[in-house]
Short mmCIF file of C-alpha atoms in Angstrom, two decimals:
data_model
loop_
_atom_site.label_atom_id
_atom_site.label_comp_id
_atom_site.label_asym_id
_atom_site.label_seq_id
_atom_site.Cartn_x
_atom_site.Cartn_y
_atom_site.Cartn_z
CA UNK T 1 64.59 124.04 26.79
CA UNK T 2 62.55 121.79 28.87
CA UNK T 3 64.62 118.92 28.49
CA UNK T 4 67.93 120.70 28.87
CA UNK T 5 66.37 121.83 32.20
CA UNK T 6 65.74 118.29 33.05
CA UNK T 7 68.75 117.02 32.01
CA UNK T 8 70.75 119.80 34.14
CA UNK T 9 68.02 119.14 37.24
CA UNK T 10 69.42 115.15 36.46
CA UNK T 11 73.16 115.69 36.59
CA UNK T 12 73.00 118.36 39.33
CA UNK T 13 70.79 115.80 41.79
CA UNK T 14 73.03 112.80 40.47
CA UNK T 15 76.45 114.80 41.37
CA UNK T 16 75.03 115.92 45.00
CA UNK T 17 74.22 112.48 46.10
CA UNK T 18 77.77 111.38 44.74
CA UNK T 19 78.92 114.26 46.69
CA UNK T 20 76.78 112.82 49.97
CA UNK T 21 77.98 109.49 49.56
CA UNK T 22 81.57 110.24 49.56
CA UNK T 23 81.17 112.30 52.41
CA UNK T 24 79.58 109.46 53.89
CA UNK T 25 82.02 107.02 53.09
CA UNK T 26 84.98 109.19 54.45
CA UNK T 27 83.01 110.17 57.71
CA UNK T 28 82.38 106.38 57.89
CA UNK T 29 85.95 105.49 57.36
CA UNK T 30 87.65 107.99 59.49
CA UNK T 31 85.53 107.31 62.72
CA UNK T 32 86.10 103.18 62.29
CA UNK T 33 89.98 104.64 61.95
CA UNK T 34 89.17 106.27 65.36
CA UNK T 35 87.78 103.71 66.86
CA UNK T 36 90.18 100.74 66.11
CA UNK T 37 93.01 103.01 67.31
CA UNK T 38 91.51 104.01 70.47
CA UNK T 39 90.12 100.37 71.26
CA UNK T 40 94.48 99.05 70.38
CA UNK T 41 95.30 101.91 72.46
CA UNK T 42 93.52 100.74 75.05
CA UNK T 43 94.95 96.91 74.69
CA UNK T 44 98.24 97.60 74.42
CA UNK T 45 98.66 99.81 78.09
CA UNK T 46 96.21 97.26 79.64
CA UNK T 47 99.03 94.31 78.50
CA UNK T 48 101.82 96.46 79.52
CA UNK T 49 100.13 96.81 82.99
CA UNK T 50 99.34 93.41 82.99
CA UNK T 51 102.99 92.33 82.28
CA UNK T 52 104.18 94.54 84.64
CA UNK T 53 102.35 93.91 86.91
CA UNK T 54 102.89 90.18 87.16
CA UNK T 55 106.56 90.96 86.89
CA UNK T 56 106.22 92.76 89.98
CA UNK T 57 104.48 89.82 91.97
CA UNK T 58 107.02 87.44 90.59
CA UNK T 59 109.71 89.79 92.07
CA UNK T 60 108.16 90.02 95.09
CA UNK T 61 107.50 86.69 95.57
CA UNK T 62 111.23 85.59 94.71
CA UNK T 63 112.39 88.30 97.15
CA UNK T 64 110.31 87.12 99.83
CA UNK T 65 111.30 83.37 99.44
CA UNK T 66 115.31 84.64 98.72
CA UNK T 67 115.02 86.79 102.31
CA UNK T 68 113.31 83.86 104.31
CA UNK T 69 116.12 81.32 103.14
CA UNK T 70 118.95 84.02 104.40
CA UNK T 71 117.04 84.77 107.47
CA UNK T 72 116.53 80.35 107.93
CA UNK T 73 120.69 79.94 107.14
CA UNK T 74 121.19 82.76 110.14
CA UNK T 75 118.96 80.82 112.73
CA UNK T 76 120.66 77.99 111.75
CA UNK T 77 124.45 79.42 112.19
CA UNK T 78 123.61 81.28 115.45
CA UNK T 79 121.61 77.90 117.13
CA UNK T 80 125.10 75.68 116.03
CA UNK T 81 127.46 78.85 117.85
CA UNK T 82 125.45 78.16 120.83
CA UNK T 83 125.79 74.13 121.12
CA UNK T 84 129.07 74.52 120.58
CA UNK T 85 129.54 77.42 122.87
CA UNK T 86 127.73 75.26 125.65
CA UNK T 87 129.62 72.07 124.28
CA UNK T 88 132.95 73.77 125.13
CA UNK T 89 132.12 75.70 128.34
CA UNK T 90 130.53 71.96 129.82
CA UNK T 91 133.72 70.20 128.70
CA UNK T 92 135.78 73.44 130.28
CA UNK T 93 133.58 72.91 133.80
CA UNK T 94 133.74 68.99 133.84
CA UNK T 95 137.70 69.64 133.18
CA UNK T 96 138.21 71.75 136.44
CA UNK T 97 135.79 69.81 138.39
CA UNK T 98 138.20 67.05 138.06
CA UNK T 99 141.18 68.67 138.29
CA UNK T 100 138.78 70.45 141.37
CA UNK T 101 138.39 67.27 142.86
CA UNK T 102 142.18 65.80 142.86
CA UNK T 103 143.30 68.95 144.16
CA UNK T 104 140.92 68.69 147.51
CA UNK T 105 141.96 64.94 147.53
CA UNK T 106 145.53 66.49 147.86
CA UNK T 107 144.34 69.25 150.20
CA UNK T 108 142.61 67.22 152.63
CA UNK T 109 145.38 64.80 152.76
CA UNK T 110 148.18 67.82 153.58
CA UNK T 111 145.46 69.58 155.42
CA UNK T 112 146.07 68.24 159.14
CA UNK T 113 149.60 69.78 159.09
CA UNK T 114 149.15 72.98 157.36
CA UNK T 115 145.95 73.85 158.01
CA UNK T 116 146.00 77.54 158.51
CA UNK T 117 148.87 77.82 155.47
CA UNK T 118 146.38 75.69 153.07
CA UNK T 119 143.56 77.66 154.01
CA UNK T 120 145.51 80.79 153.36
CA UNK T 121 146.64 79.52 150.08
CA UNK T 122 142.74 77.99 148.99
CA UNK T 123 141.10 81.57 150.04
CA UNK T 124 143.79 83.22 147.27
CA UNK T 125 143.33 80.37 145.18
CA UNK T 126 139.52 80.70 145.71
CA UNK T 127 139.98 84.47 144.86
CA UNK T 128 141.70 84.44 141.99
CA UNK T 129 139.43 81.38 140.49
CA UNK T 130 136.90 83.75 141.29
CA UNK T 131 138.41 86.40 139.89
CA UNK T 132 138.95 84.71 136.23
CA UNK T 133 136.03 82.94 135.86
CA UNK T 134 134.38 86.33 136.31
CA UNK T 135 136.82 87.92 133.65
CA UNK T 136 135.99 84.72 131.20
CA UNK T 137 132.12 85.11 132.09
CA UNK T 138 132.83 88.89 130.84
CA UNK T 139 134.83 87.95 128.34
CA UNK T 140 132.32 85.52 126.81
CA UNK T 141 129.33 88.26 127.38
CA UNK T 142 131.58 91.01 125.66
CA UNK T 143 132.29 88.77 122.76
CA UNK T 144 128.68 87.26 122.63
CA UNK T 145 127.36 91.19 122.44
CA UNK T 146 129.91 91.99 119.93
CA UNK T 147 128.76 88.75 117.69
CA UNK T 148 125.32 89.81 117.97
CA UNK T 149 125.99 93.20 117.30
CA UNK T 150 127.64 91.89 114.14
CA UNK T 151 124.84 89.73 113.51
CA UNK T 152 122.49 92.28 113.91
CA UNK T 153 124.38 94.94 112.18
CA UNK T 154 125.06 92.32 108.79
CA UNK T 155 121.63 91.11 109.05
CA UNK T 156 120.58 94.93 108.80
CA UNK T 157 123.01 95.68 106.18
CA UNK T 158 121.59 92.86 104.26
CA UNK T 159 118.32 93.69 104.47
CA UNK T 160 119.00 97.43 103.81
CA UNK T 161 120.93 96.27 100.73
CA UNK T 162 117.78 94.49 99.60
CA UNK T 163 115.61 96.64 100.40
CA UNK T 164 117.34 99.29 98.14
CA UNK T 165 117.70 97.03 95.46
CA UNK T 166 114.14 96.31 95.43
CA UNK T 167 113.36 99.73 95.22
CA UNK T 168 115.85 100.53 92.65
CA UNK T 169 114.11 97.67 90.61
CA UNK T 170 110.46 98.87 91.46
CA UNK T 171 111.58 102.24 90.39
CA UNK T 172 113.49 101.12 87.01
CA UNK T 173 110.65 98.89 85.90
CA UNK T 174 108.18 101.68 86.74
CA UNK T 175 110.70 104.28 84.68
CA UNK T 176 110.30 101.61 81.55
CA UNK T 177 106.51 101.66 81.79
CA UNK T 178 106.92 105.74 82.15
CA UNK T 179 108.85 106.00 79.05
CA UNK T 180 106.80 103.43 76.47
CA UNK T 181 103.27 105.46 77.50
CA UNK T 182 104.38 108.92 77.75
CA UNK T 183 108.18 110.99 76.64
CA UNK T 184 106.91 113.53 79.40
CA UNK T 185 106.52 111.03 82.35
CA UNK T 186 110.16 110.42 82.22
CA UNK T 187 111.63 113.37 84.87
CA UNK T 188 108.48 112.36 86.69
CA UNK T 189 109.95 109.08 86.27
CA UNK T 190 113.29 110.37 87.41
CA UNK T 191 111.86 112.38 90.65
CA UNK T 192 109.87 109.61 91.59
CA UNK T 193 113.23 107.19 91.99
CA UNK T 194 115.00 109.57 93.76
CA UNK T 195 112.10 110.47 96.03
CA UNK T 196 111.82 106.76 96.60
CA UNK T 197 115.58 106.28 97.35
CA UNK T 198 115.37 109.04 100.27
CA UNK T 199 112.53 107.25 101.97
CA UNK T 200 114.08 104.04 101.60
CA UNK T 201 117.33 105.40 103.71
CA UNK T 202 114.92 107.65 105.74
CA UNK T 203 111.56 105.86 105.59
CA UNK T 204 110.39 107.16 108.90
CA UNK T 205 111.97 110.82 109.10
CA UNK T 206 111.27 111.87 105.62
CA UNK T 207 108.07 109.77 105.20
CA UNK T 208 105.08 113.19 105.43
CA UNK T 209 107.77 115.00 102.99
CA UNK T 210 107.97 112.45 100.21
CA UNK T 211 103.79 112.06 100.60
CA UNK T 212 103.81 115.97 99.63
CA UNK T 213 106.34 115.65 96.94
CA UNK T 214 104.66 112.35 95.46
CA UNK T 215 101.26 114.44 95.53
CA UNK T 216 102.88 117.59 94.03
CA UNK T 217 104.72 115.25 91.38
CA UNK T 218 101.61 113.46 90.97
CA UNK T 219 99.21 117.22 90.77
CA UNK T 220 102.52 118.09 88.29
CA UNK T 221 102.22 114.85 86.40
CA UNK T 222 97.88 115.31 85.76
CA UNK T 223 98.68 118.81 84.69
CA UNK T 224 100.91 117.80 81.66
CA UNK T 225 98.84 115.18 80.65
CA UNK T 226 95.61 117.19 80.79
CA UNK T 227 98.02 120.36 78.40
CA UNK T 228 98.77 117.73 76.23
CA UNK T 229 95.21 116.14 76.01
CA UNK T 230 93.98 119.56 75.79
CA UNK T 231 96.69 120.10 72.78
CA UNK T 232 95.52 117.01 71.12
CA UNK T 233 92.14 117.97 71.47
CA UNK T 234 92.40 121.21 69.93
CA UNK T 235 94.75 120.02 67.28
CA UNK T 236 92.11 117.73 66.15
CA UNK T 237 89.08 120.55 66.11
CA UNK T 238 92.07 122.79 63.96
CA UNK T 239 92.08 119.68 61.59
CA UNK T 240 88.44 119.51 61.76
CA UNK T 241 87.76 123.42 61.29
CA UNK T 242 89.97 123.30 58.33
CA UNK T 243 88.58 120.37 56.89
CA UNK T 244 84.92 121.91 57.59
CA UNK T 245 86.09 125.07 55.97
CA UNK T 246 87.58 123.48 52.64
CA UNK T 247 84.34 121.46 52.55
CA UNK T 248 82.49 124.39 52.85
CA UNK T 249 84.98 126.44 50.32
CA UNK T 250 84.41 123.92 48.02
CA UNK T 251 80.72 123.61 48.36
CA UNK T 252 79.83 127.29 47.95
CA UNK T 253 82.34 127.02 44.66
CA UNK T 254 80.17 124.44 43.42
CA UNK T 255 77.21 126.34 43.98
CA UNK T 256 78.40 129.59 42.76
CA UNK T 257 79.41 127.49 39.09
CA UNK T 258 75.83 126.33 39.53
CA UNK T 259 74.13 129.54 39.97
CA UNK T 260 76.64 130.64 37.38
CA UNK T 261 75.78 128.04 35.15
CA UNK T 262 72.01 128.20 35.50
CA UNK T 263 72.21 132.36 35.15
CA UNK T 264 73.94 132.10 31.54
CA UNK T 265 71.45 129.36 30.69
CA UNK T 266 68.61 131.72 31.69
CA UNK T 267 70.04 134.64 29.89
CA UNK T 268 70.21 132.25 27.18
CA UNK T 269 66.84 130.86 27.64
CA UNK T 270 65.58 134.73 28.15
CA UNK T 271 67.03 135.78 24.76
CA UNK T 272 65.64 132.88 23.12
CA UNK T 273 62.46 133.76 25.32
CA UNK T 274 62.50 137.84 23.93
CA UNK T 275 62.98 136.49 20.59
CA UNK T 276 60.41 134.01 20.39
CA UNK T 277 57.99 136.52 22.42
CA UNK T 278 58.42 139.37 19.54
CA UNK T 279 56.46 136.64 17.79
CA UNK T 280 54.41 134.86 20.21
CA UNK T 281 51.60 136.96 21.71
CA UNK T 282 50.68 138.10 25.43
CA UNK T 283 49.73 134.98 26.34
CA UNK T 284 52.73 133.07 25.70
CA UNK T 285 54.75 136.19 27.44
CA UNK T 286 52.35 135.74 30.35
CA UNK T 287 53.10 131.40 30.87
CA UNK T 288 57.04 132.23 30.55
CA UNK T 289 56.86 134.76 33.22
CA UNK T 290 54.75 131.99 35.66
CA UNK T 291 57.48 129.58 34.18
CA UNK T 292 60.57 131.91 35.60
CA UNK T 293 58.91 132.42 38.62
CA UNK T 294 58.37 128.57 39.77
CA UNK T 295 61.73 127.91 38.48
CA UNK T 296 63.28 130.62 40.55
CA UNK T 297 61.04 129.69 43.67
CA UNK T 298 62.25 125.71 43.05
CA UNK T 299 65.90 126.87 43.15
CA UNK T 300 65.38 129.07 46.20
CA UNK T 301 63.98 126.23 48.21
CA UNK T 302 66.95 123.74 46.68
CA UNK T 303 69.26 125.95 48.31
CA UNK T 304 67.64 126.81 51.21
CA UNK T 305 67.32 122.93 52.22
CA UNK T 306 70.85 122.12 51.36
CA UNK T 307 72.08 124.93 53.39
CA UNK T 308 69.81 123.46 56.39
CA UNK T 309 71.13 119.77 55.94
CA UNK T 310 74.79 121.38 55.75
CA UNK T 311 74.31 122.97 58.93
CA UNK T 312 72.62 119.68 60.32
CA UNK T 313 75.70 117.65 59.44
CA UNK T 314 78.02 120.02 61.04
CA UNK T 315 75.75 120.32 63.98
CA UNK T 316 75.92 116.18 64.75
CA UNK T 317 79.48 116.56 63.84
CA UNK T 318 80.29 118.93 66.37
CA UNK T 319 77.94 117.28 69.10
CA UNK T 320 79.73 113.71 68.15
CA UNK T 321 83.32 115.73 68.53
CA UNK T 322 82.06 117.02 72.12
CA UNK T 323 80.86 113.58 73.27
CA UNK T 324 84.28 111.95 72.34
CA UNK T 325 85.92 114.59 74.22
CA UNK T 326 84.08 114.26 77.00
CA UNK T 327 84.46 110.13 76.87
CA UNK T 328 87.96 110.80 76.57
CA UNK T 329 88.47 112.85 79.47
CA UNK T 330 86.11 110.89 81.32
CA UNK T 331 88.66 107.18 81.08
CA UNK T 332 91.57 109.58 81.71
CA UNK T 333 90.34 110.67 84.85
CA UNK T 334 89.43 107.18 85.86
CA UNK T 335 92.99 105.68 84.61
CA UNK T 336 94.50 108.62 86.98
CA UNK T 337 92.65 108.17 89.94
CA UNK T 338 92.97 103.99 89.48
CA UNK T 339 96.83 104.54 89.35
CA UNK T 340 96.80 106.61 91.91
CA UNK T 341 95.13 104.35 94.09
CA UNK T 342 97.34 101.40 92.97
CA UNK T 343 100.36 103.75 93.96
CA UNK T 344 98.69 104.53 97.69
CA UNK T 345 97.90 100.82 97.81
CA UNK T 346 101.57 99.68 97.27
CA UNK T 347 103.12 102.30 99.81
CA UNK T 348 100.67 101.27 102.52
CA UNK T 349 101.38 97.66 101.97
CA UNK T 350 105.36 97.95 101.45
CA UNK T 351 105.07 99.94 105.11
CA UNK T 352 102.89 97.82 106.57
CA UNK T 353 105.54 94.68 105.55
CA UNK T 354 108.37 97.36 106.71
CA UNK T 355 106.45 97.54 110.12
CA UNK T 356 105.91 93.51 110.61
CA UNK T 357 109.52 93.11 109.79
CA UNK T 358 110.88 95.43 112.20
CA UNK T 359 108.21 94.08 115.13
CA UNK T 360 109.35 90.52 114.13
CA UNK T 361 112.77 91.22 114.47
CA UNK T 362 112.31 93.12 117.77
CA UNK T 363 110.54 90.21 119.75
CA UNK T 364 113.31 88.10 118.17
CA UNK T 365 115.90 90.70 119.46
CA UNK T 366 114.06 90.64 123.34
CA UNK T 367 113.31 87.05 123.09
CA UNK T 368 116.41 86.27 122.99
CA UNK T 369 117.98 88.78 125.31
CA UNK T 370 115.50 87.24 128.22
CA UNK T 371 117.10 83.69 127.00
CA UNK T 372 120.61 84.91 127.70
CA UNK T 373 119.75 86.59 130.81
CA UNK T 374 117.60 83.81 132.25
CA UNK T 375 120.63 80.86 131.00
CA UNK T 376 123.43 83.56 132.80
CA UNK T 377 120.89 83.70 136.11
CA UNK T 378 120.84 80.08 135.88
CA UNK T 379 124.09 79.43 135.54
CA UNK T 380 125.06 82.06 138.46
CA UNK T 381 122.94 80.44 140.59
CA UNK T 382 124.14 77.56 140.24
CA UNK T 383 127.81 78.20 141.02
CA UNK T 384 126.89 80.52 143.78
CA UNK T 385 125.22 77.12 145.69
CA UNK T 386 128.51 75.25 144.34
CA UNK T 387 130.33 77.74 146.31
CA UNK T 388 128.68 77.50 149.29
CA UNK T 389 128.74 73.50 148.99
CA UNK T 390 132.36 73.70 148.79
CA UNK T 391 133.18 76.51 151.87
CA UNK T 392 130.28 74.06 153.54
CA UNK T 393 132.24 71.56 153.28
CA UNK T 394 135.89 72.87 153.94
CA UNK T 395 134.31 74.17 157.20
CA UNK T 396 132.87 71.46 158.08
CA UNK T 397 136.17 69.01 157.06
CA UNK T 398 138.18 71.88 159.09
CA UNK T 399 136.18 71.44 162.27
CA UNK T 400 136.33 67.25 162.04
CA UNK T 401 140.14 68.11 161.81
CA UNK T 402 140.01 70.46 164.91
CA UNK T 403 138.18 68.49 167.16
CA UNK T 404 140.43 65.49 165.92
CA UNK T 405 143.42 67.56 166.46
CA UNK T 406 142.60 68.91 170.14
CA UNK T 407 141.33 65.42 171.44
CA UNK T 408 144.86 63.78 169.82
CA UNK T 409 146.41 66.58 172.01
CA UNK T 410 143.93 66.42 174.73
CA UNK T 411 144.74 62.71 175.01
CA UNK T 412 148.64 63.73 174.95
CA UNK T 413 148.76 65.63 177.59
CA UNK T 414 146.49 63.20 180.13
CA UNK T 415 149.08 60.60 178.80
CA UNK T 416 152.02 62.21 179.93
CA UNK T 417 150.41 63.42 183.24
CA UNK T 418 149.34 60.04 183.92
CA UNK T 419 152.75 58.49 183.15
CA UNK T 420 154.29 61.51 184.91
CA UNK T 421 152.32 60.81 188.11
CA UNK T 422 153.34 57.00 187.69
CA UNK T 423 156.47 57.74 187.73
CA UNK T 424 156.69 60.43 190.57
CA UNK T 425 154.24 57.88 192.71
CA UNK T 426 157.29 54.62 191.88
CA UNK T 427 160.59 57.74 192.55
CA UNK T 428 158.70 58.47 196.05
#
């Protein structure tokens, strides 16, 4: 009996550290499964943002240096149309200066006999010059607004056109991203372009409502990633509770087959016992009754430690569970609040670049409005001291031409009185 007892106690210790072993082993197994999926997890989004991220720069940098070429080839155009504007209004001036000049040649020469009918004629003629180089000097201003009204209105169409595009890319590499790390991010995806696309045609108007709907999309966004965490996380303690309670099912079958087991070899060992006591004396009956009692004491304590080490494990197991959680929760939070920072940080630096742009552009604009007006001042000046040259000039020549004209006559007249008085003085 005693070495059935041992051989039992043998196999029953030898099976329960088999038992703790391959518990071990699967524990063991299943958290360096964990671990090597979270840590690839981890390595794959930080190469997608990595990737997409130098995408991005690339884009940007090819947009900027595509932008700066157009914005070079404009300058370029516009500084040629003015030489050549200046190149043909000089060549237009030197043209009617000469014809200017042969025409006074002809004047002066056919002005001592028509003077008054000349002068007539020149203040029309002056007039009307007057009156069409003012209607080519407004001609020439009209079409010089209207070409930089074009100008202006392409180069803003232009930019406009790549600004959208830009965003449209932005928004479709962004959607990719959206799609390969989470199926629900996609109508954020989706809301995000469009709200993108209304502050790109309204960046100033619409700007405080699309910072409440990004927030709200963003609040929206947290919320479904925390339900499905959350849905993950209790998936995973279902798994677990099952698992603990099949464990558990299992265990308490074992030991109920073990009780059973050591029960029927008791009874046995009790039959055996009564027998052999009908023939043994007091004494004997006395030792087998110590015997039971140590035995049953040994198995009380056998049971009462491996429910304590059962309820260890599960105690570590469900503290290691709660610390993942929490580590878990704990990089999600930071991943959210680092994207949302790298969001805030790209729409303060795309409208800081929107707000150089348009102050660029503006000095450009006023710049070259005070060129204009201080080349049109210039050039009004100096025709206004060309015109008084010239009626300097015609005065003067028309005085000479007077006093010529009444000391010819002047001369005449003493002439004919002289020879008159001859004459008169000889007849008497």
């Amino acid at each position: 009996a005693a070495t059935r007892i041992q051989a039992r106690w043998r196999s029953h210790t030898a099976q329960m550290s088999l038992l703790e072993y391959i518990a071990a082993t699967r524990i063991q197994a299943q958290w360096r499964c964990f671990v090597a999926q979270e840590r690839y997890l981890i390595y794959t989004l930080v190469t997608k943002i990595q990737a997409r991220w130098r995408c991005h720069a690339a884009e940007q940098q090819y947009l900027i240096y595509k932008s700066a070429a157009k914005i070079q080839a404009h300058w370029r155009g516009f500084v040629s149309q003015e030489q050549y504007l200046i190149y043909t209004l000089v060549k237009k001036i030197q043209a009617w200066w000469r014809c200017r000049t042969e025409w006074m040649k002809y004047r002066e020469f056919k002005a001592s006999r028509t003077i008054q009918a000349h002068w007539r004629g020149f203040l029309a003629q002056e007039q009307y010059l007057l009156y069409m180089t003012a209607r080519r000097i407004q001609a020439k201003w009209r079409c010089y607004r209207a070409r930089d009204q074009y100008v202006k209105y392409n180069s803003a169409t232009k930019i406009q056109s790549q600004w959208r595009r830009f965003i449209v890319e932005d928004q479709y590499i962004q959607y990719i991203a959206a799609t390969k790390i989470q199926a629900q991010w996609r109508g954020f995806l989706a809301e995000e372009q469009y709200i993108q696309y209304v502050a790109a045609t309204k960046i100033q108007a619409q700007w405080r409502g699309f910072l409440a709907e990004e927030q709200f999309i963003q609040y929206v966004a947290a919320t479904k990633i925390q339900s499905i965490c959350r849905g993950l996380f209790a998936q995973e303690q279902l798994m677990q509770y099952k698992s603990a309670t099949k464990i558990q099912s299992r265990w308490r079958g074992f030991l109920a087959e073990e009780q059973y087991l050591l029960f029927m070899a008791g009874r046995k060992i009790q039959t055996w016992w009564r027998c052999h006591s009908l023939r043994k004396n007091y004494l004997q009956h006395t030792s087998a009754t110590k015997i039971q009692s140590k035995w049953r004491g040994f198995v009380v304590q056998e049971q009462y430690l491996l429910i304590k080490s059962v309820m260890k494990i599960q105690a570590l197991w469900r503290g290691f569970v709660a610390h993942e959680q929490y580590l878990f929760y704990k990089s999600s939070t930071k991943i959210q609040a680092k994207w949302r920072g790298f969001l805030a940080q790209e729409q303060y630096l795309l409208y800081k670049s929107a707000t150089k742009i348009q102050a660029r552009w503006r000095g450009f604009v006023a710049h070259e409005q005070y060129l204009f007006y201080k080349s049109s001042t210039k050039i009004q000046a100096k025709w206004r001291g060309f015109l008084a040259q010239e009626q300097y000039l015609l005065y003067k020549s028309a005085t000479k031409i007077q006093a010529r004209w009444r000391s010819f006559v002047a001369r005449e007249k003493y002439l004919f009185y002289n020879s008159a008085t001859k004459i008169q003085a000889q007849w008497r």
